[in-house]
Coordinates of C-alpha atoms and ligand atoms in Angstrom, one line a residue:
M1 CA 4.4 15.8 21.6
L2 CA 6.2 13.3 19.5
L3 CA 5.1 11.0 16.7
T4 CA 7.6 8.6 15.1
I5 CA 6.9 6.8 11.9
T6 CA 9.2 3.9 10.9
T7 CA 9.4 1.7 7.9
T8 CA 11.6 -1.3 7.2
R9 CA 10.6 -1.6 3.5
E10 CA 13.8 -1.4 1.5
P11 CA 15.0 1.1 0.4
A12 CA 13.6 2.5 3.7
D13 CA 14.8 6.0 3.0
D14 CA 12.0 6.3 0.4
L15 CA 10.0 7.3 3.4
G16 CA 11.4 10.8 2.7
F17 CA 9.6 10.8 -0.7
L18 CA 6.4 9.5 0.8
L19 CA 6.3 12.1 3.5
H20 CA 7.6 14.8 1.2
K21 CA 10.2 15.7 3.7
H22 CA 13.9 15.4 3.0
P23 CA 15.6 13.0 5.4
A24 CA 18.8 15.1 5.6
R25 CA 17.0 18.3 6.6
F26 CA 15.6 19.5 9.9
Q27 CA 12.4 21.2 9.0
S28 CA 10.2 23.6 11.0
Y29 CA 6.7 24.8 10.4
D30 CA 4.7 27.6 12.1
L31 CA 1.3 26.6 13.3
A32 CA -1.4 28.7 14.9
F33 CA -0.7 27.2 18.3
G34 CA 3.1 26.6 18.2
R35 CA 5.7 24.9 16.0
A36 CA 6.0 21.6 14.3
R37 CA 9.4 20.1 13.4
V38 CA 10.2 17.1 11.2
F39 CA 13.4 15.3 11.5
Y40 CA 14.8 11.8 10.9
P41 CA 16.5 10.1 13.9
E42 CA 17.5 7.2 11.7
V43 CA 17.9 6.9 7.9
G44 CA 19.2 3.7 6.4
P45 CA 18.5 1.4 3.5
D46 CA 16.7 -1.2 5.7
R47 CA 15.1 1.1 8.4
C48 CA 14.1 4.7 8.4
S49 CA 12.2 6.8 10.9
A50 CA 10.8 10.2 10.8
C51 CA 9.7 12.2 13.8
L52 CA 7.0 14.9 14.0
M53 CA 7.5 17.0 17.0
V54 CA 4.9 19.5 18.0
D55 CA 5.7 22.3 20.4
V56 CA 2.7 23.9 21.8
D57 CA 3.1 27.5 22.8
P58 CA 0.9 27.9 25.8
V59 CA 1.3 31.6 25.8
G60 CA 0.2 31.9 22.2
L61 CA -2.9 29.8 23.1
V62 CA -3.7 32.0 26.1
R63 CA -3.6 35.1 23.9
G64 CA -6.1 33.5 21.7
K65 CA -3.7 33.1 18.8
G66 CA -4.9 29.6 18.5
G67 CA -8.3 30.6 17.4
G68 CA -10.6 31.8 20.1
E69 CA -11.9 31.8 23.6
G70 CA -11.8 28.9 25.8
L71 CA -8.6 27.3 24.5
L72 CA -6.7 28.0 27.7
G73 CA -8.8 25.7 29.8
Q74 CA -8.5 23.0 27.2
Y75 CA -4.8 23.1 26.6
V76 CA -3.1 24.5 29.6
N77 CA -2.6 21.2 31.4
D78 CA -1.3 18.3 29.5
R79 CA -1.5 19.9 26.1
P80 CA 2.2 20.7 25.6
Y81 CA 3.4 17.1 25.7
A82 CA 0.4 14.9 25.3
A83 CA -0.8 14.0 21.8
S84 CA -4.2 15.5 21.3
S85 CA -6.3 17.1 18.6
L86 CA -3.4 19.6 18.2
M87 CA -1.2 16.7 17.0
S88 CA -3.9 15.9 14.4
V89 CA -4.1 19.5 13.3
A90 CA -0.3 19.5 12.9
M91 CA -0.3 16.2 11.0
A92 CA -2.9 17.6 8.6
E93 CA -0.7 20.7 8.0
V94 CA 2.7 19.0 7.7
F95 CA 1.8 15.7 6.1
R96 CA -1.1 16.9 3.9
T97 CA 0.1 15.4 0.7
A98 CA 1.2 12.1 2.3
M99 CA -2.2 11.8 3.9
R100 CA -3.9 12.1 0.5
G101 CA -1.7 9.2 -0.7
R102 CA 0.2 11.2 -3.3
C103 CA 3.8 10.7 -4.2
D104 CA 4.8 11.9 -7.6
A105 CA 8.5 11.1 -7.0
R106 CA 7.8 7.4 -6.6
P107 CA 4.7 6.6 -8.5
G108 CA 2.9 3.6 -7.0
L109 CA 4.7 3.7 -3.7
A110 CA 2.0 5.6 -1.9
E111 CA -0.5 2.8 -2.8
T112 CA 1.9 0.0 -1.8
P113 CA 1.3 -1.6 1.6
M114 CA 4.6 -1.8 3.5
P115 CA 5.7 -2.6 7.0
L116 CA 5.0 0.6 9.0
S117 CA 4.9 1.5 12.6
A118 CA 3.9 4.6 14.5
R119 CA 4.9 5.4 18.0
I120 CA 3.3 8.1 20.1
D121 CA 5.2 8.8 23.3
V122 CA 2.5 10.3 25.4
L123 CA -1.1 9.4 24.4
P124 CA -3.9 10.1 26.8
V125 CA -6.4 7.3 26.5
R126 CA -9.8 7.4 28.1
G127 CA -10.8 3.8 28.3
G128 CA -7.4 2.4 28.9
E129 CA -5.7 -0.4 27.1
P130 CA -8.9 -2.4 26.3
F131 CA -10.2 0.6 24.4
L132 CA -6.9 1.1 22.6
R133 CA -6.9 -2.5 21.5
S134 CA -10.6 -2.5 20.5
V135 CA -9.8 0.4 18.2
F136 CA -6.5 -0.6 16.6
E137 CA -6.8 -4.3 16.4
P138 CA -9.9 -4.5 14.1
L139 CA -7.9 -2.3 11.8
G140 CA -5.2 -4.9 11.6
Y141 CA -2.5 -3.3 13.8
A142 CA -0.3 -5.1 16.3
I143 CA -0.1 -2.9 19.3
E144 CA 2.3 -2.4 22.2
A145 CA 1.2 -0.1 24.9
T146 CA 2.9 0.9 28.1
R147 CA 0.9 2.7 30.7
H148 CA 2.7 5.5 32.6
P149 CA 2.4 5.6 36.3
L150 CA 0.9 8.8 37.8
D151 CA 4.3 9.6 39.3
P152 CA 7.2 7.3 38.9
T153 CA 8.6 8.2 42.3
F154 CA 5.3 7.3 44.0
P155 CA 4.2 4.0 42.4
D156 CA 1.5 3.7 45.0
W157 CA -0.4 6.6 43.4
G158 CA -1.3 4.2 40.6
E159 CA -1.6 4.5 36.9
S160 CA -2.2 7.6 34.8
R161 CA -4.2 7.8 31.6
Y162 CA -1.1 8.2 29.6
F163 CA 0.4 5.5 27.4
S164 CA 3.3 5.1 25.1
V165 CA 1.8 3.4 22.2
E166 CA 3.4 1.7 19.2
I167 CA 1.2 0.3 16.4
S168 CA 2.5 -1.6 13.4
A169 CA 1.0 -3.2 10.3
E170 CA 1.6 -3.8 6.7
T171 CA -0.3 -0.9 5.3
T172 CA 0.0 2.3 3.3
L173 CA 1.4 5.4 4.8
A174 CA -1.7 7.4 3.9
R175 CA -4.0 4.9 5.7
L176 CA -1.7 4.9 8.8
L177 CA -1.6 8.7 8.9
T178 CA -5.3 9.2 8.3
Q179 CA -6.3 6.7 11.0
L180 CA -4.0 8.4 13.5
Y181 CA -5.4 11.8 12.5
V182 CA -8.9 10.6 13.3
L183 CA -8.1 8.5 16.3
I184 CA -5.7 10.5 18.4
P185 CA -8.4 13.0 19.5
V186 CA -10.7 10.1 20.0
F187 CA -8.4 8.5 22.6
D188 CA -7.9 11.7 24.3
D189 CA -11.6 12.5 24.3
A190 CA -10.9 16.0 25.6
K191 CA -12.6 19.0 24.2
H192 CA -11.9 19.0 20.5
Y193 CA -10.2 21.8 18.8
F194 CA -13.3 22.7 17.0
V195 CA -16.5 20.8 16.6
G196 CA -19.0 21.7 14.0
E197 CA -20.2 20.8 10.6
A198 CA -16.7 20.9 9.2
E199 CA -15.5 18.3 11.6
M200 CA -18.2 15.9 10.7
E201 CA -17.3 16.3 7.0
K202 CA -13.7 15.6 7.8
L203 CA -14.6 12.5 9.8
L204 CA -16.7 11.2 7.0
A205 CA -14.1 11.9 4.4
R206 CA -11.2 10.5 6.4
G207 CA -13.2 7.5 7.6
V208 CA -14.0 6.1 4.1
G209 CA -13.1 2.5 3.7
W210 CA -12.4 1.7 7.4
L211 CA -14.6 3.5 9.8
D212 CA -17.9 2.4 8.3
S213 CA -17.4 -1.2 9.3
H214 CA -15.3 -0.7 12.4
P215 CA -16.7 -2.5 15.5
Q216 CA -16.1 0.7 17.6
R217 CA -17.5 2.9 14.9
D218 CA -20.3 4.4 17.0
E219 CA -18.0 5.2 19.9
I220 CA -15.3 6.7 17.6
A221 CA -17.9 9.0 16.0
R222 CA -19.4 9.9 19.3
R223 CA -16.1 10.9 20.8
Y224 CA -14.8 12.6 17.7
L225 CA -17.9 14.7 17.5
R226 CA -17.7 15.3 21.2
H227 CA -21.0 13.8 22.2
R228 CA -22.9 16.3 20.0
P229 CA -25.9 14.1 19.4
S230 CA -27.2 15.8 16.3
L231 CA -23.9 15.6 14.5
Y232 CA -23.2 12.2 15.7
R233 CA -26.6 10.9 14.5
E234 CA -26.1 12.4 11.2
A235 CA -22.6 11.1 10.8
L236 CA -23.7 7.6 11.8
A237 CA -26.6 7.6 9.4
R238 CA -24.3 8.6 6.6
L239 CA -21.6 6.1 7.5
A240 CA -24.1 3.3 7.6
P241 CA -27.4 4.2 6.0
E242 CA -28.8 0.8 6.9
T243 CA -28.2 1.2 10.6
P244 CA -31.6 1.0 12.3
A245 CA -32.8 3.3 15.0
I246 CA -29.8 4.8 16.8
A247 CA -30.1 4.5 20.6
E248 CA -31.7 7.5 22.1
D249 CA -29.3 7.8 25.0
V250 CA -26.5 9.3 22.9
E251 CA -26.5 12.4 25.1
E252 CA -25.3 10.3 28.0
P253 CA -21.6 10.4 27.7
S254 CA -19.7 7.2 27.0
A255 CA -19.5 6.5 30.7
R256 CA -21.3 3.2 30.4
V257 CA -19.2 2.0 27.6
E258 CA -16.2 3.3 29.5
E259 CA -17.1 1.5 32.6
A260 CA -17.6 -1.7 30.7
V261 CA -14.3 -1.3 29.1
E262 CA -12.3 -0.2 32.1
S263 CA -13.5 -2.4 34.9
S264 CA -10.9 -5.1 34.8
M265 CA -12.8 -7.2 32.3
S266 CA -12.6 -11.0 32.4
L267 CA -11.3 -12.7 29.4
N268 CA -14.7 -14.1 28.7
D269 CA -16.3 -10.6 28.7
Q270 CA -13.6 -9.4 26.3
R271 CA -14.1 -12.3 24.0
L272 CA -17.9 -11.8 23.9
G273 CA -17.4 -8.1 23.5
S274 CA -15.1 -8.6 20.5
V275 CA -17.4 -11.1 18.9
L276 CA -20.4 -8.8 19.4
G277 CA -18.3 -5.9 17.9
V278 CA -17.6 -7.9 14.7
L279 CA -21.2 -9.0 14.4
R280 CA -22.4 -5.4 14.7
G281 CA -19.8 -4.2 12.4
A282 CA -20.8 -6.8 9.8
G283 CA -24.2 -5.3 9.8
A284 CA -25.7 -8.7 10.6
S285 CA -29.3 -9.0 11.5
R286 CA -29.9 -12.8 11.4
V287 CA -27.3 -14.5 13.5
L288 CA -26.3 -17.9 14.7
D289 CA -24.5 -18.8 17.9
L290 CA -22.9 -22.2 17.1
G291 CA -22.2 -24.1 20.3
C292 CA -24.0 -21.5 22.3
G293 CA -23.5 -23.2 25.6
E294 CA -25.4 -21.5 28.4
G295 CA -26.3 -18.5 26.3
R296 CA -23.9 -15.8 27.4
L297 CA -23.5 -14.4 24.0
L298 CA -27.2 -14.9 23.2
R299 CA -28.1 -12.7 26.1
L300 CA -25.9 -9.9 24.7
L301 CA -27.3 -10.3 21.3
L302 CA -30.9 -10.1 22.6
K303 CA -30.2 -6.7 24.0
E304 CA -29.4 -5.2 20.6
P305 CA -32.2 -4.5 18.3
Q306 CA -29.9 -4.8 15.3
F307 CA -30.1 -8.6 15.7
R308 CA -33.6 -9.4 14.6
E309 CA -33.3 -13.2 14.5
I310 CA -31.0 -15.0 16.9
V311 CA -30.5 -18.8 16.9
G312 CA -28.5 -20.7 19.4
V313 CA -27.4 -24.3 18.6
D314 CA -25.8 -26.8 21.0
V315 CA -25.3 -30.5 21.2
S316 CA -25.9 -30.5 24.9
V317 CA -29.5 -30.5 26.1
R318 CA -28.4 -29.5 29.5
A319 CA -26.5 -26.4 28.2
L320 CA -29.7 -25.5 26.2
E321 CA -31.8 -25.7 29.4
A322 CA -29.4 -23.5 31.2
A323 CA -29.5 -21.0 28.3
S324 CA -33.2 -21.0 28.4
D325 CA -33.2 -20.2 32.1
R326 CA -30.5 -17.5 31.7
L327 CA -32.5 -15.8 29.0
H328 CA -35.9 -16.2 30.9
L329 CA -37.3 -17.5 27.6
D330 CA -40.6 -18.5 29.3
R331 CA -41.1 -14.9 30.6
L332 CA -40.0 -12.8 27.6
P333 CA -42.5 -10.5 26.0
E334 CA -43.9 -11.9 22.8
N335 CA -42.0 -9.6 20.5
Q336 CA -38.7 -10.5 22.2
A337 CA -39.4 -14.2 22.3
A338 CA -40.1 -14.1 18.6
R339 CA -36.5 -13.0 17.9
I340 CA -34.7 -15.9 19.6
K341 CA -34.7 -19.7 19.2
L342 CA -32.7 -22.5 20.7
L343 CA -32.0 -25.5 18.6
H344 CA -30.6 -28.9 19.6
G345 CA -28.2 -30.1 17.0
S346 CA -24.6 -31.0 16.2
L347 CA -22.3 -28.9 14.2
T348 CA -20.7 -31.9 12.6
Y349 CA -23.9 -32.6 10.5
R350 CA -25.5 -30.6 7.7
D351 CA -28.5 -28.8 9.2
R352 CA -30.9 -27.0 7.0
R353 CA -32.3 -24.9 9.9
L354 CA -28.9 -23.1 9.9
E355 CA -29.0 -21.9 6.3
G356 CA -29.5 -18.4 5.1
F357 CA -28.1 -16.4 8.1
D358 CA -26.0 -13.3 7.8
A359 CA -23.4 -14.3 10.4
A360 CA -22.4 -17.0 12.8
A361 CA -20.4 -16.9 16.0
C362 CA -18.6 -19.9 17.1
V363 CA -17.0 -19.1 20.5
E364 CA -14.6 -21.5 22.1
V365 CA -16.2 -24.5 20.4
V366 CA -13.8 -26.0 17.8
E367 CA -11.4 -27.2 20.4
H368 CA -14.1 -29.4 21.8
L369 CA -14.4 -31.3 18.6
D370 CA -12.5 -34.5 17.9
P371 CA -9.9 -33.8 15.2
P372 CA -11.3 -36.4 12.9
R373 CA -14.7 -34.6 13.0
L374 CA -13.2 -31.2 12.1
A375 CA -13.6 -31.7 8.4
A376 CA -17.4 -32.4 9.0
F377 CA -17.7 -29.3 11.1
E378 CA -15.9 -27.2 8.4
R379 CA -18.4 -28.4 5.7
A380 CA -21.4 -28.0 7.9
V381 CA -20.6 -24.4 8.7
F382 CA -18.7 -23.1 5.6
E383 CA -20.3 -25.1 2.9
F384 CA -23.9 -25.8 4.0
A385 CA -24.9 -23.1 6.6
R386 CA -22.6 -20.7 4.7
P387 CA -23.3 -17.4 6.5
A388 CA -21.7 -14.2 5.0
T389 CA -19.6 -13.8 8.1
V390 CA -18.2 -16.3 10.6
V391 CA -16.5 -15.2 13.8
L392 CA -14.6 -18.0 15.5
T393 CA -12.6 -17.9 18.7
T394 CA -10.3 -20.5 20.2
P395 CA -7.5 -20.5 22.8
N396 CA -4.0 -19.7 21.9
R397 CA -2.0 -22.5 23.3
E398 CA 1.2 -20.6 23.4
Y399 CA -0.3 -18.3 26.1
N400 CA -0.9 -21.2 28.5
V401 CA 2.6 -20.9 30.1
T402 CA 1.6 -17.6 31.6
W403 CA -1.0 -19.4 33.8
E404 CA 0.5 -21.2 36.7
N405 CA -2.3 -23.7 36.9
V406 CA -2.3 -24.6 33.2
G407 CA 1.3 -24.7 32.1
P408 CA 2.9 -25.5 28.8
D409 CA 1.9 -29.1 28.5
R410 CA -1.7 -28.9 29.6
L411 CA -4.8 -27.7 28.1
R412 CA -7.1 -25.2 29.7
H413 CA -10.1 -27.4 30.0
S414 CA -10.5 -31.1 30.4
D415 CA -12.9 -31.3 27.6
H416 CA -10.6 -29.6 25.1
R417 CA -9.4 -32.1 22.5
F418 CA -6.6 -29.8 21.3
E419 CA -5.5 -26.2 21.5
W420 CA -3.8 -24.5 18.6
T421 CA -0.8 -22.2 18.5
R422 CA -1.2 -19.1 16.5
A423 CA 0.5 -20.6 13.5
E424 CA -1.7 -23.7 13.7
F425 CA -4.9 -21.7 13.9
L426 CA -3.7 -19.4 11.1
A427 CA -2.9 -22.4 8.8
W428 CA -6.2 -24.1 9.6
A429 CA -8.3 -20.9 9.1
E430 CA -6.5 -19.9 5.8
A431 CA -7.0 -23.4 4.4
V432 CA -10.7 -23.4 5.4
A433 CA -11.2 -19.9 3.9
S434 CA -9.6 -20.8 0.6
R435 CA -11.4 -24.1 0.3
F436 CA -14.9 -22.6 0.8
G437 CA -14.4 -19.2 -0.8
Y438 CA -14.0 -17.0 2.3
S439 CA -11.3 -14.6 3.3
A440 CA -9.9 -14.7 6.8
R441 CA -8.5 -12.0 9.0
F442 CA -7.3 -12.4 12.6
L443 CA -7.8 -10.4 15.7
A444 CA -6.3 -10.8 19.2
V445 CA -8.5 -10.9 22.3
G446 CA -7.2 -10.2 25.7
P447 CA -3.9 -8.8 26.9
E448 CA -1.3 -9.6 24.3
D449 CA 2.0 -10.9 25.3
P450 CA 4.8 -9.6 23.0
T451 CA 6.2 -13.1 22.3
L452 CA 3.3 -15.5 23.2
G453 CA 0.5 -13.5 21.7
P454 CA -3.0 -13.0 23.1
P455 CA -4.8 -15.6 25.3
T456 CA -7.6 -15.9 22.8
Q457 CA -7.3 -15.9 19.0
M458 CA -10.2 -14.8 16.8
G459 CA -10.7 -15.4 13.1
V460 CA -13.2 -13.5 11.1
F461 CA -14.2 -15.1 7.8
A462 CA -16.0 -13.1 5.1
R463 CA -17.7 -15.0 2.3
G464 CA -16.7 -14.4 -1.2
R465 CA -14.0 -11.8 -0.7
Ligands
SAH1 N1 -20.0 -20.6 23.1 C1 -20.2 -20.8 24.5 C2 -19.8 -22.2 25.0 C3 -18.5 -22.7 24.8 S1 -18.2 -24.3 25.5 C4 -19.5 -19.8 25.4 O1 -18.6 -19.1 25.0 O2 -19.8 -19.6 26.5 C5 -18.4 -25.3 24.1 C6 -19.8 -25.6 23.7 O3 -19.8 -26.3 22.5 C7 -20.5 -26.6 24.7 O4 -21.7 -26.0 25.1 C8 -20.7 -27.8 23.9 O5 -21.9 -28.5 24.3 C9 -20.7 -27.4 22.5 N2 -20.4 -28.4 21.5 C10 -19.4 -29.2 21.6 N3 -19.4 -30.0 20.5 C11 -20.5 -29.7 19.7 C12 -21.1 -30.1 18.5 N4 -20.6 -31.1 17.8 N5 -22.2 -29.5 18.1 C13 -22.8 -28.5 18.8 N6 -22.2 -28.0 19.9 C14 -21.1 -28.6 20.4

């Protein structure tokens, strides 16, 4: 198994100080289950890479040197080359100080965000690329993933569960290492090296500051703790004390989630899934769906008890009627019906009914507004309605060239007044955020093209941060 960490922050060979491993030396460490080696395939002032190579000794594992019964079955197959919990164990041993964010030789450097990337050559991923993205993207990583065929000589056999993955972000080394430490076994989702109280403590300790608000928090905890409902429940409760009743079906493995993720999802489903994830992660309970259309998102929101008050708004009466039908509003039990309301209104006027909500979604709506009305929309949403969180999605125009029937000069829908490139959306969102006292971060939705970006772009605005 091979993990490669690269930085381009000059002087890049400071990476040696951060990792506490000398770039000129080839270092080797004995582990309970094999050996770890650290070496630097490239060392330069503007780019430096360090590799952690872990050799698993299957014989040692069989003999129980690795710590007990049952390891053979777990590790005999893909263990030697596929990154798994053993890789995490090796990281914790070899990069312990770096993971804690300590670097006495270069004070301040460990806390400095820098351009970093991590490449894992063989990562087994249950849930495929959509799951990979749904985990890394909310953490701010750009991700490149290549799925390996089951057998390169027999392409008809289809795809394996193994990926080459490279993630990159402007972040601290400690954050990158810690997140990989937690997430590698989560992707693998095989039997964990050891699951017990100690593992839960580790998860909680390592998850501080990023796992508690992650849209995939529940699934990450569930997998990390290997579907042990009691540990999982306790961990979740401690990660988010305000989380209401946790679903009772935790025993049931993640199959449902899995299916939903793996069945080749339509872009629309991915979009709504991402929006839902952000709303969940924000801990919202009173939510607005601005430009709700026929109520696809509303239907998903209604299924989740976290959302206690749900309001859909649209300017089109016909869309609202369709939404009402789709949601069977006339047949809902009283307690459900009390949670949801549809309002007829326009997002380009101040509307007091929309004030005081925790979060608002605005999915594929801005591009329907006439540009001269945008300023009114911005005020109506960010100045007057002013929810704590706004999740907004819109097409990425650059991506259109990949669709034969759209092409570079056309828009995706006849009612779109414009479609933004990534740079245009970024500029608009940053300006809106700074004007109204929000911070903005950006997520990609759908399969990301290395040069054109994703088909859908998403901005998440947080008030007062
Ligand atoms: N969010 C929905 C619908 C997107 S289509 C979904 O993802 O399925 C865009 C929607 O925005 C349409 O339903 C349209 O009626 C609505 N819309 C356009 N201009 C609006 C305005 N000024 N105020 C409120 N809704 C508007």
